[in-house]
Tab-separated table of C-alpha atoms in Angstrom:
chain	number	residue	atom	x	y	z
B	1	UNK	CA	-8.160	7.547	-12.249
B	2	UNK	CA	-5.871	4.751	-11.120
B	3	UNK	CA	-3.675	3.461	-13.244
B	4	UNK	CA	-4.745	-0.369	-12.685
B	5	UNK	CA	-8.923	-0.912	-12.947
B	6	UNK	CA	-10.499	-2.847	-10.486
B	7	UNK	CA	-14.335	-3.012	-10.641
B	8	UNK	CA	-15.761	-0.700	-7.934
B	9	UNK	CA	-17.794	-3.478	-5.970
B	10	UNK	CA	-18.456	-7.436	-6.173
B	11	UNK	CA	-20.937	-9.299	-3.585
B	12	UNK	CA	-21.461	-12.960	-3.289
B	13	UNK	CA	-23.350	-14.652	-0.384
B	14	UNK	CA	-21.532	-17.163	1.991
B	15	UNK	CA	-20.158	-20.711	0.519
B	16	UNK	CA	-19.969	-18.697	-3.159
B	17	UNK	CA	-16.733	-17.870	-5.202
B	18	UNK	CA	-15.888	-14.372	-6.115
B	19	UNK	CA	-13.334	-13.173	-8.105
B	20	UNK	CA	-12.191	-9.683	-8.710
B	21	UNK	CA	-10.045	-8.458	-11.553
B	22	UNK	CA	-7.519	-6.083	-11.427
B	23	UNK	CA	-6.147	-4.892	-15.233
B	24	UNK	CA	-2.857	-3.070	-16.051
B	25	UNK	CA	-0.553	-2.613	-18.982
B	26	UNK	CA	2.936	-3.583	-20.272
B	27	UNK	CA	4.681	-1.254	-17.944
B	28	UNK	CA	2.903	-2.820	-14.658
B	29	UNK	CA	0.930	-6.065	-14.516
B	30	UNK	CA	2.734	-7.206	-17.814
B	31	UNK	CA	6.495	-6.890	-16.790
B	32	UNK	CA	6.157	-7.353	-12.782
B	33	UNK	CA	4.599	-9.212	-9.851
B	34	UNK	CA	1.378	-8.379	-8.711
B	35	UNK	CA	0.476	-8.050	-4.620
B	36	UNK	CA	-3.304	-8.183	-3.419
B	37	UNK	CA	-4.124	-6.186	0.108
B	38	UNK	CA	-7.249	-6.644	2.044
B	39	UNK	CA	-8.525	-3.637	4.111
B	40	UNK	CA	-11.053	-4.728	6.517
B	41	UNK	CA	-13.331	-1.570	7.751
B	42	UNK	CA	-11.412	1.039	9.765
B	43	UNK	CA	-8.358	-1.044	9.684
B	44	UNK	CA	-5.306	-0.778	7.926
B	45	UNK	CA	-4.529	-2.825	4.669
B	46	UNK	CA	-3.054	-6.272	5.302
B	47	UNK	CA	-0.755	-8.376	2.497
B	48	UNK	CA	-3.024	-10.918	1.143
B	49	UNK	CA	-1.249	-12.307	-1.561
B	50	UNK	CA	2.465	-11.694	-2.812
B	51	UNK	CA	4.395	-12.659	-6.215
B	52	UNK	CA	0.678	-12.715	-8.404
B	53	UNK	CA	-0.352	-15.868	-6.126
B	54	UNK	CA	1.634	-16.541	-2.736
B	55	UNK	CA	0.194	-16.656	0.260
B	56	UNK	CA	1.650	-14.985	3.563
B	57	UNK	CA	1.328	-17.263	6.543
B	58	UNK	CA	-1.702	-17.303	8.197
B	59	UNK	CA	-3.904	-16.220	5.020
B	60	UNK	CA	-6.200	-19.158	4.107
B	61	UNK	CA	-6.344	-21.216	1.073
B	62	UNK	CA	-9.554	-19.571	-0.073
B	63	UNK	CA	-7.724	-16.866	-1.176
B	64	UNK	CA	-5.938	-17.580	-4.200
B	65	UNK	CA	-4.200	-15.158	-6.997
B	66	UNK	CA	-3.716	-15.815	-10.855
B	67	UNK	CA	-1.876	-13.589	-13.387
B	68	UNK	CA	-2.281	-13.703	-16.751
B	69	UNK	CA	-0.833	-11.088	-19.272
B	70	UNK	CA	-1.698	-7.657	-18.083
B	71	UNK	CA	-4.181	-8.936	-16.096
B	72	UNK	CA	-4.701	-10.317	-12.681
B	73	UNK	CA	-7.363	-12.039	-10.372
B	74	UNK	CA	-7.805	-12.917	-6.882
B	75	UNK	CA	-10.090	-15.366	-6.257
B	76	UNK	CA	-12.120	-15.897	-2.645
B	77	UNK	CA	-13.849	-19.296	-2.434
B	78	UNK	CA	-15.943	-20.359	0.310
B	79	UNK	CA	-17.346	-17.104	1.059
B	80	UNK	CA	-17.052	-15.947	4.430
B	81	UNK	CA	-19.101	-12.657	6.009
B	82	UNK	CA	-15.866	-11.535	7.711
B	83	UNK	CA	-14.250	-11.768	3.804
B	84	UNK	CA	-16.487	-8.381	3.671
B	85	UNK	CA	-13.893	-5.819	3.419
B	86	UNK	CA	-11.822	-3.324	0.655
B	87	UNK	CA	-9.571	-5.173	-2.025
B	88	UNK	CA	-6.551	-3.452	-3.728
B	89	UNK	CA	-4.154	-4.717	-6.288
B	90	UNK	CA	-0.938	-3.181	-6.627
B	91	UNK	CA	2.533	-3.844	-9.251
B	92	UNK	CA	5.549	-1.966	-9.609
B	93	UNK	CA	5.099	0.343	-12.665
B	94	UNK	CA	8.378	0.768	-14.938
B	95	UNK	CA	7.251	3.899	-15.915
B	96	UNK	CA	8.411	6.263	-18.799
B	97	UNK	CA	7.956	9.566	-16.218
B	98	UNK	CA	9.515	7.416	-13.473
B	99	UNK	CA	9.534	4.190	-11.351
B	100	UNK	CA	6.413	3.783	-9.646
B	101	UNK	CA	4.139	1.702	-7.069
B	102	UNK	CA	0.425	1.849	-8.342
B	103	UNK	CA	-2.661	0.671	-7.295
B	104	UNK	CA	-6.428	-0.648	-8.275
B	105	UNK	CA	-9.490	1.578	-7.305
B	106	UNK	CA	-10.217	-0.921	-5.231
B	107	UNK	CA	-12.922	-3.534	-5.091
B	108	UNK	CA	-15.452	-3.382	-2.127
B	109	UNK	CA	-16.557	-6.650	-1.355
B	110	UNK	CA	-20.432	-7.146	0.056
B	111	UNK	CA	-21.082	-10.171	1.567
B	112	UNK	CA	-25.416	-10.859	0.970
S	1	UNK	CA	6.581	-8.776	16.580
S	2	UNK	CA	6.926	-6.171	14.414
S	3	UNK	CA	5.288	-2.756	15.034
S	4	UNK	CA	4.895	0.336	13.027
S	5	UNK	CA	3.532	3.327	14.665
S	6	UNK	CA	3.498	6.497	12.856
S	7	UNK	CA	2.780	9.501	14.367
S	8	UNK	CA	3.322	13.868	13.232
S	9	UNK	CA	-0.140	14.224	11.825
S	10	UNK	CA	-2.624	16.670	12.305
S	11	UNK	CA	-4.476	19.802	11.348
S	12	UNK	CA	-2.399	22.252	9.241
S	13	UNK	CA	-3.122	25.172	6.790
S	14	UNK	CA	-2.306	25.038	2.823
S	15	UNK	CA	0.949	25.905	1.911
S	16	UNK	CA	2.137	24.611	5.427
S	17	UNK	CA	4.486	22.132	6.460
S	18	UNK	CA	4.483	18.755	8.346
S	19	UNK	CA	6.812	15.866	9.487
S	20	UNK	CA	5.611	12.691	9.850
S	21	UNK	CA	7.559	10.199	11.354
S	22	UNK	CA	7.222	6.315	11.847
S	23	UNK	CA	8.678	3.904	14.628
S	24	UNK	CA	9.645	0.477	14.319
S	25	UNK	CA	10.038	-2.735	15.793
S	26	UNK	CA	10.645	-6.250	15.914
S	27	UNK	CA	12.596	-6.681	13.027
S	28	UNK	CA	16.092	-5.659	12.398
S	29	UNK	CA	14.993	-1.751	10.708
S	30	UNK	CA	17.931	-1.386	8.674
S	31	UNK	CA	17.671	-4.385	6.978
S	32	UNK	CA	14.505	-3.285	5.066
S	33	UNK	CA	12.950	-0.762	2.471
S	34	UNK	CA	10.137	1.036	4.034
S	35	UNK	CA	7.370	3.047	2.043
S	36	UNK	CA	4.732	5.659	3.164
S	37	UNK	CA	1.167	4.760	1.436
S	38	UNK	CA	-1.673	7.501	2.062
S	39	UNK	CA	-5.530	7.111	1.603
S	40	UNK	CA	-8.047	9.899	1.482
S	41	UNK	CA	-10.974	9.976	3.421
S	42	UNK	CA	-13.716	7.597	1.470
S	43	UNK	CA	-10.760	6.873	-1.047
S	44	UNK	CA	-7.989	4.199	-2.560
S	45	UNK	CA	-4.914	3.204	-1.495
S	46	UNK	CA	-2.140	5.772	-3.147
S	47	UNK	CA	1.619	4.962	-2.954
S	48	UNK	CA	3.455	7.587	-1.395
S	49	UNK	CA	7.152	7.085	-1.729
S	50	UNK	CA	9.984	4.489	-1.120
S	51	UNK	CA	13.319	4.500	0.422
S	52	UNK	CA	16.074	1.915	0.299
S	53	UNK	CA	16.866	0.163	3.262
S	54	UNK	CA	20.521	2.518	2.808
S	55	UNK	CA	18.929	5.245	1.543
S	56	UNK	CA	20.973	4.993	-1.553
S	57	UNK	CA	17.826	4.955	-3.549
S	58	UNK	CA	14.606	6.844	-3.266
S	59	UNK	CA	11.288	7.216	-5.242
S	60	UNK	CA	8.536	9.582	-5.549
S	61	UNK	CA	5.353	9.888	-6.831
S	62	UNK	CA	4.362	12.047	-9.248
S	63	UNK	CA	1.564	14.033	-7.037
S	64	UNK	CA	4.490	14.678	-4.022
S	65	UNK	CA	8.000	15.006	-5.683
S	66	UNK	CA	9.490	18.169	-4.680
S	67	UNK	CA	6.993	18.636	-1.887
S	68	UNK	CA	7.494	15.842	0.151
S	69	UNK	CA	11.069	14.130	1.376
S	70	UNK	CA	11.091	11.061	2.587
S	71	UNK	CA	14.501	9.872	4.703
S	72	UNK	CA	15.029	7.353	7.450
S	73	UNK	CA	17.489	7.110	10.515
S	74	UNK	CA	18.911	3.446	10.909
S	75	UNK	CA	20.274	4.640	13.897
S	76	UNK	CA	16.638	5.243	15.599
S	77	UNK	CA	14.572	2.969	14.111
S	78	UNK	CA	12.137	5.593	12.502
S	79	UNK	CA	11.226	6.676	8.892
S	80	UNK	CA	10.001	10.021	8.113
S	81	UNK	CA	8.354	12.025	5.835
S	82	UNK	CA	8.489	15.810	5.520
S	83	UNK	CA	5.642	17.313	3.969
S	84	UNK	CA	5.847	20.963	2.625
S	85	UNK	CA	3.744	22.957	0.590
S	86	UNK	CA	0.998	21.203	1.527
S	87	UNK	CA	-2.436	21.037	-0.534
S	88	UNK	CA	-6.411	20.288	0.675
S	89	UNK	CA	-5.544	17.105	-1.990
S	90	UNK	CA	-3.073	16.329	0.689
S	91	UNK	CA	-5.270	15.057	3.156
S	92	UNK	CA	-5.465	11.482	3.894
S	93	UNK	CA	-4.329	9.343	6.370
S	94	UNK	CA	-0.508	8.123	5.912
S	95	UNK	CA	0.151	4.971	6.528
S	96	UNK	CA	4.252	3.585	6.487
S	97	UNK	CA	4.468	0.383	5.265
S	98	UNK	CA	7.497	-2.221	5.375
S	99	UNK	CA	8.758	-3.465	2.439
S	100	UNK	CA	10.422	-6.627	1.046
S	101	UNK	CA	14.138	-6.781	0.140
S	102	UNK	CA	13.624	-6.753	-3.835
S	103	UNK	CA	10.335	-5.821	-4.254
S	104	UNK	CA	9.239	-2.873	-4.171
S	105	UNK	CA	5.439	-3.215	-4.362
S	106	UNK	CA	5.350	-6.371	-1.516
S	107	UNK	CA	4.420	-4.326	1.717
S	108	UNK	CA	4.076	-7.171	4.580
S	109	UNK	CA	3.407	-4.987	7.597
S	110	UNK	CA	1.648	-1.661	8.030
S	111	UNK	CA	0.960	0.583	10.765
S	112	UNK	CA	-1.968	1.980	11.789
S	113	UNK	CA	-1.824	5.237	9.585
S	114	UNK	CA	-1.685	9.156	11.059
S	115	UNK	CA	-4.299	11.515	9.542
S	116	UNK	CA	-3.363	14.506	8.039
S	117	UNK	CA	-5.824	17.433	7.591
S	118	UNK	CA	-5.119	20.177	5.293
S	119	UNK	CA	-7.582	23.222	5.470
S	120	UNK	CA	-7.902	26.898	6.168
């Protein structure tokens, strides 16, 4: 059970915006920055947005990120088949038990 | 450019041990927090642990501390990550991941991840 919840899946076909949300609490999402990581099959997980809605040089402007209370979303407009790939959210976690980076589930993305 | 490339993984027993180390690159190593992030086969991202660019300050998580020790030689250029006691849960590949000064959940490089198999 991770301790931010990210639906499971999301699909869209090509020119379409998707969003996925990614929910937390007081401790995580509420109190600290949120980071968004693609994971393209058998690859490792790349920095897609920083800081709930920066983007790192090089990622395009159809990704966008939003933050909102203890929630977050990132956004993919214009729909691309190579957008197909794993999406994890992530916050620092002032936890009671201990400082802590968490994670979403993790939203696989299907391109139709 | 920078590079991560971990390496140390492999097949080991329960209850065994395991180092895992990680070589960098193209950026100035002791200038920079570095983290290891692991992922079970079929599974989620799960953060690992995190050590200060000094190594003045280190964090755990829950499933590893007093298990696993994370340290780093500035020196070298490499970040490690002993693994004892190991468990079947264990099993994943590791990935280390670069961190940004300040925040500790912004990872802006990663390598290519070492698997680790735990099982009799």
């Amino acid at each position: 059970q991770s301790v931010l919840t990210q639906p499971p899946s999301a699909s869209g076909t090509p020119g379409q915006r998707v969003t996925i949300s990614c929910s937390g609490s007081s401790s995580n999402i509420g109190s600290n920055y949120v980071y968004w990581y693609q994971q393209l099959p058998g690859t490792a997980p790349k920095l897609l947005i920083y800081r709930n809605n920066q983007r790192p040089s090089g990622v395009p402007d159809r990704f966008s990120g939003s933050k909102s209370g203890t929630s977050a979303s990132l956004a993919i407009s214009g729909l691309r088949s190579e957008d197909e790939a794993d999406y994890y959210c992530a916050a620092w976690d002032d936890s009671l038990s201990g400082p802590r980076v968490v994670f979403g589930g993790g939203t696989k993305l299907t391109v139709l | 450019e920078v590079q991560l490339v971990e390496s140390g993984g492999g097949l080991v027993q329960p209850g065994g041990s395991l180092r895992l180390s990680c070589a960098a690159s193209g950026f100035t190593f002791s200038s920079y927090s570095m983290n290891w992030v692991r992922q079970a086969p079929g599974k989620g991202l799960e953060w690992v642990s995190y050590i200060s660019s000094s190594s003045s300050t280190i964090y755990y998580a829950d499933s590893v501390k007093g298990r696993f020790t994370i340290s780093r030689d500035n020196a070298k250029n490499s970040l490690y990550l002993q693994m004892n006691s190991l468990r079947a849960e264990d099993t994943a590949v590791y990935y280390c991941a670069r961190g940004v000064p300040a925040a500790i959940a912004w990872f802006d490089y990663w390598g290519q991840g070492t698997l680790v198999t735990v099982s009799s």
